[in-house]
Amino acid sequence: DPNRELVGQGLASVASGVFGGMPATGAIARTAVNVRSGARTRVAAITHSVLLLAVVYLVSGPVGAIPLAALSAVLMVTACRMISGHTMMRILRSTRSAAVTFVLTAAVTVCFDLIQAVEIGIIATALFALRTLARRSSVTREELPGPAVPGDEKIALLRLDGAMFFGAAERISSAIIDDHHPDTTVVIIR
């Protein structure tokens, strides 16, 4: 259950801070290995934690002598097994924004850090969402209802469809300052 796992990792991060530790990142790779190995119950996670603790405290000397190149190969194999080729192709074929976000996040993960990759992925997704929201919003100038009276040329009646936010501000501004109505002093937004 991914939600439960995230809550558990969050509580572990809080507990780490309470005891003077510094939480770094969730153990997504270990969870994936555990699941691939056939883990079905909480006992598997507990066993995994106890074994990891034993390695850190009992055999850290010999483990510290393992070359980093060998450890990186193990991590690369684990990372490749975590990625579903079918899912990756679906993302790449879905929309351009999803593909760009996926490739960008994957590249930052490989080149820098998982935490930075998540942050950049969230920012990219937010920018693409704002762009989509701005495209869906439209501003049209409408005629005033009722018979025309003197002074109507100074009133702009704008119909706003979609969200009114800074992404649509340019369209609203250009609809108000229209070439046909340069003397607009009152703006009504519907």
Short mmCIF file of C-alpha atoms in Angstrom, two decimals:
data_model
loop_
_atom_site.label_atom_id
_atom_site.label_comp_id
_atom_site.label_asym_id
_atom_site.label_seq_id
_atom_site.Cartn_x
_atom_site.Cartn_y
_atom_site.Cartn_z
CA ASP A 1 0.00 0.00 0.00
CA PRO A 2 1.93 3.06 -1.23
CA ASN A 3 -0.01 5.48 1.00
CA ARG A 4 0.82 3.47 4.08
CA GLU A 5 4.44 3.28 3.04
CA LEU A 6 4.66 7.05 2.62
CA VAL A 7 3.10 7.60 6.04
CA GLY A 8 5.59 5.14 7.54
CA GLN A 9 8.51 6.86 5.83
CA GLY A 10 7.27 10.23 7.05
CA LEU A 11 7.02 8.97 10.63
CA ALA A 12 10.50 7.46 10.31
CA SER A 13 11.84 10.82 9.12
CA VAL A 14 10.29 12.55 12.13
CA ALA A 15 11.70 9.89 14.48
CA SER A 16 15.10 10.27 12.84
CA GLY A 17 15.09 13.99 13.60
CA VAL A 18 14.02 13.38 17.21
CA PHE A 19 17.08 11.17 17.76
CA GLY A 20 19.50 13.57 16.03
CA GLY A 21 19.53 11.78 12.70
CA MET A 22 19.21 13.34 9.29
CA PRO A 23 16.51 11.81 7.07
CA ALA A 24 17.57 11.58 3.45
CA THR A 25 15.08 9.77 1.26
CA GLY A 26 12.55 6.97 1.28
CA ALA A 27 13.63 3.39 0.71
CA ILE A 28 11.85 2.93 -2.60
CA ALA A 29 14.57 0.68 -4.01
CA ARG A 30 14.50 -1.66 -1.00
CA THR A 31 10.72 -1.87 -1.18
CA ALA A 32 10.89 -2.79 -4.87
CA VAL A 33 13.48 -5.51 -4.17
CA ASN A 34 11.38 -6.80 -1.30
CA VAL A 35 8.24 -7.01 -3.44
CA ARG A 36 10.12 -8.66 -6.32
CA SER A 37 11.45 -11.24 -3.88
CA GLY A 38 7.90 -12.24 -3.04
CA ALA A 39 7.25 -10.22 0.12
CA ARG A 40 3.58 -10.23 1.08
CA THR A 41 3.39 -9.33 4.77
CA ARG A 42 4.83 -6.84 7.24
CA VAL A 43 7.18 -9.53 8.49
CA ALA A 44 9.16 -9.19 5.25
CA ALA A 45 9.70 -5.48 5.89
CA ILE A 46 10.70 -6.12 9.50
CA THR A 47 13.09 -8.91 8.46
CA HIS A 48 14.58 -6.65 5.84
CA SER A 49 15.09 -3.87 8.41
CA VAL A 50 16.69 -6.24 10.94
CA LEU A 51 19.05 -7.65 8.30
CA LEU A 52 20.01 -4.15 7.17
CA LEU A 53 20.66 -3.14 10.79
CA ALA A 54 22.80 -6.28 11.27
CA VAL A 55 24.84 -5.46 8.16
CA VAL A 56 25.44 -1.90 9.38
CA TYR A 57 26.49 -2.91 12.91
CA LEU A 58 28.07 -6.34 12.46
CA VAL A 59 29.74 -6.48 9.07
CA SER A 60 30.22 -2.84 8.13
CA GLY A 61 34.00 -3.32 7.80
CA PRO A 62 33.90 -5.99 5.07
CA VAL A 63 30.93 -4.30 3.38
CA GLY A 64 32.86 -1.00 3.37
CA ALA A 65 35.60 -2.74 1.35
CA ILE A 66 33.21 -3.53 -1.53
CA PRO A 67 34.16 -1.32 -4.50
CA LEU A 68 31.66 1.44 -5.28
CA ALA A 69 31.60 0.31 -8.92
CA ALA A 70 30.18 -3.06 -7.82
CA LEU A 71 27.59 -1.39 -5.59
CA SER A 72 26.62 0.99 -8.38
CA ALA A 73 26.08 -1.97 -10.71
CA VAL A 74 23.74 -3.55 -8.17
CA LEU A 75 21.86 -0.25 -7.85
CA MET A 76 21.61 0.12 -11.63
CA VAL A 77 20.12 -3.37 -11.95
CA THR A 78 17.68 -2.59 -9.13
CA ALA A 79 16.73 0.71 -10.77
CA CYS A 80 16.16 -0.94 -14.15
CA ARG A 81 13.94 -3.56 -12.54
CA MET A 82 11.88 -0.84 -10.86
CA ILE A 83 10.97 0.70 -14.23
CA SER A 84 8.15 -0.87 -16.20
CA GLY A 85 8.95 -0.61 -19.91
CA HIS A 86 5.25 -0.74 -20.79
CA THR A 87 4.41 2.10 -18.40
CA MET A 88 7.36 4.15 -19.62
CA MET A 89 6.24 3.82 -23.25
CA ARG A 90 2.67 4.80 -22.29
CA ILE A 91 3.97 7.95 -20.60
CA LEU A 92 6.20 8.85 -23.54
CA ARG A 93 3.32 8.39 -26.00
CA SER A 94 0.62 10.11 -23.94
CA THR A 95 1.27 13.87 -24.14
CA ARG A 96 4.28 15.99 -24.91
CA SER A 97 4.22 17.59 -21.46
CA ALA A 98 4.10 14.19 -19.72
CA ALA A 99 6.98 12.92 -21.86
CA VAL A 100 9.10 16.02 -21.21
CA THR A 101 8.43 15.84 -17.46
CA PHE A 102 9.27 12.12 -17.39
CA VAL A 103 12.52 12.51 -19.34
CA LEU A 104 13.55 15.59 -17.34
CA THR A 105 12.86 13.89 -14.00
CA ALA A 106 14.68 10.72 -15.06
CA ALA A 107 17.71 12.69 -16.29
CA VAL A 108 17.93 14.74 -13.07
CA THR A 109 17.58 11.55 -11.01
CA VAL A 110 20.49 9.93 -12.83
CA CYS A 111 22.71 13.02 -12.99
CA PHE A 112 22.03 14.62 -9.61
CA ASP A 113 19.71 13.43 -6.88
CA LEU A 114 16.28 11.87 -6.36
CA ILE A 115 15.07 14.70 -4.15
CA GLN A 116 16.10 17.34 -6.71
CA ALA A 117 14.48 15.26 -9.45
CA VAL A 118 11.18 15.14 -7.57
CA GLU A 119 11.29 18.90 -6.99
CA ILE A 120 12.07 19.63 -10.65
CA GLY A 121 9.40 17.17 -11.77
CA ILE A 122 6.79 18.90 -9.61
CA ILE A 123 7.82 22.32 -10.94
CA ALA A 124 7.69 21.10 -14.56
CA THR A 125 4.28 19.54 -14.01
CA ALA A 126 2.99 22.75 -12.41
CA LEU A 127 4.25 24.85 -15.33
CA PHE A 128 2.62 22.56 -17.89
CA ALA A 129 -0.63 22.58 -15.88
CA LEU A 130 -0.62 26.39 -15.78
CA ARG A 131 -0.01 26.51 -19.52
CA THR A 132 -2.92 24.16 -20.14
CA LEU A 133 -5.13 26.18 -17.80
CA ALA A 134 -4.19 29.40 -19.58
CA ARG A 135 -4.98 27.89 -22.96
CA ARG A 136 -8.41 26.75 -21.82
CA SER A 137 -9.38 30.17 -20.54
CA SER A 138 -10.78 32.58 -23.07
CA VAL A 139 -11.87 36.20 -23.00
CA THR A 140 -14.45 37.54 -25.46
CA ARG A 141 -15.87 41.03 -25.66
CA GLU A 142 -19.66 41.12 -25.80
CA GLU A 143 -22.17 43.81 -26.63
CA LEU A 144 -24.03 45.41 -23.77
CA PRO A 145 -27.57 44.10 -23.36
CA GLY A 146 -30.47 46.38 -24.06
CA PRO A 147 -30.77 49.36 -26.37
CA ALA A 148 -27.65 51.42 -27.03
CA VAL A 149 -27.27 54.66 -25.10
CA PRO A 150 -24.59 57.35 -25.21
CA GLY A 151 -21.51 56.31 -23.21
CA ASP A 152 -21.77 52.61 -24.06
CA GLU A 153 -18.52 52.90 -26.01
CA LYS A 154 -16.68 53.51 -22.72
CA ILE A 155 -17.98 50.25 -21.17
CA ALA A 156 -16.33 46.92 -21.93
CA LEU A 157 -18.35 43.79 -21.19
CA LEU A 158 -15.97 40.81 -21.14
CA ARG A 159 -17.04 37.19 -20.89
CA LEU A 160 -14.39 35.08 -19.16
CA ASP A 161 -14.52 31.33 -19.70
CA GLY A 162 -12.14 29.21 -17.66
CA ALA A 163 -9.89 30.36 -14.86
CA MET A 164 -9.03 33.98 -14.23
CA PHE A 165 -5.39 33.99 -13.15
CA PHE A 166 -2.11 35.54 -14.22
CA GLY A 167 -1.80 33.18 -17.18
CA ALA A 168 -4.89 34.75 -18.80
CA ALA A 169 -4.01 38.32 -17.81
CA GLU A 170 -2.55 39.18 -21.22
CA ARG A 171 -5.75 38.13 -23.01
CA ILE A 172 -7.90 40.10 -20.58
CA SER A 173 -5.71 43.16 -21.01
CA SER A 174 -5.79 42.96 -24.81
CA ALA A 175 -9.57 42.51 -24.76
CA ILE A 176 -9.97 45.64 -22.60
CA ILE A 177 -7.59 47.76 -24.68
CA ASP A 178 -9.15 46.91 -28.01
CA ASP A 179 -8.35 48.95 -31.13
CA HIS A 180 -12.08 49.48 -31.74
CA HIS A 181 -12.69 50.86 -28.23
CA PRO A 182 -9.70 52.98 -27.11
CA ASP A 183 -11.75 55.09 -24.64
CA THR A 184 -12.82 52.25 -22.32
CA THR A 185 -13.18 53.45 -18.71
CA VAL A 186 -15.49 50.77 -17.23
CA VAL A 187 -14.86 47.02 -17.42
CA ILE A 188 -17.48 44.43 -16.51
CA ILE A 189 -16.28 40.84 -16.30
CA ARG A 190 -18.84 38.04 -16.59
#
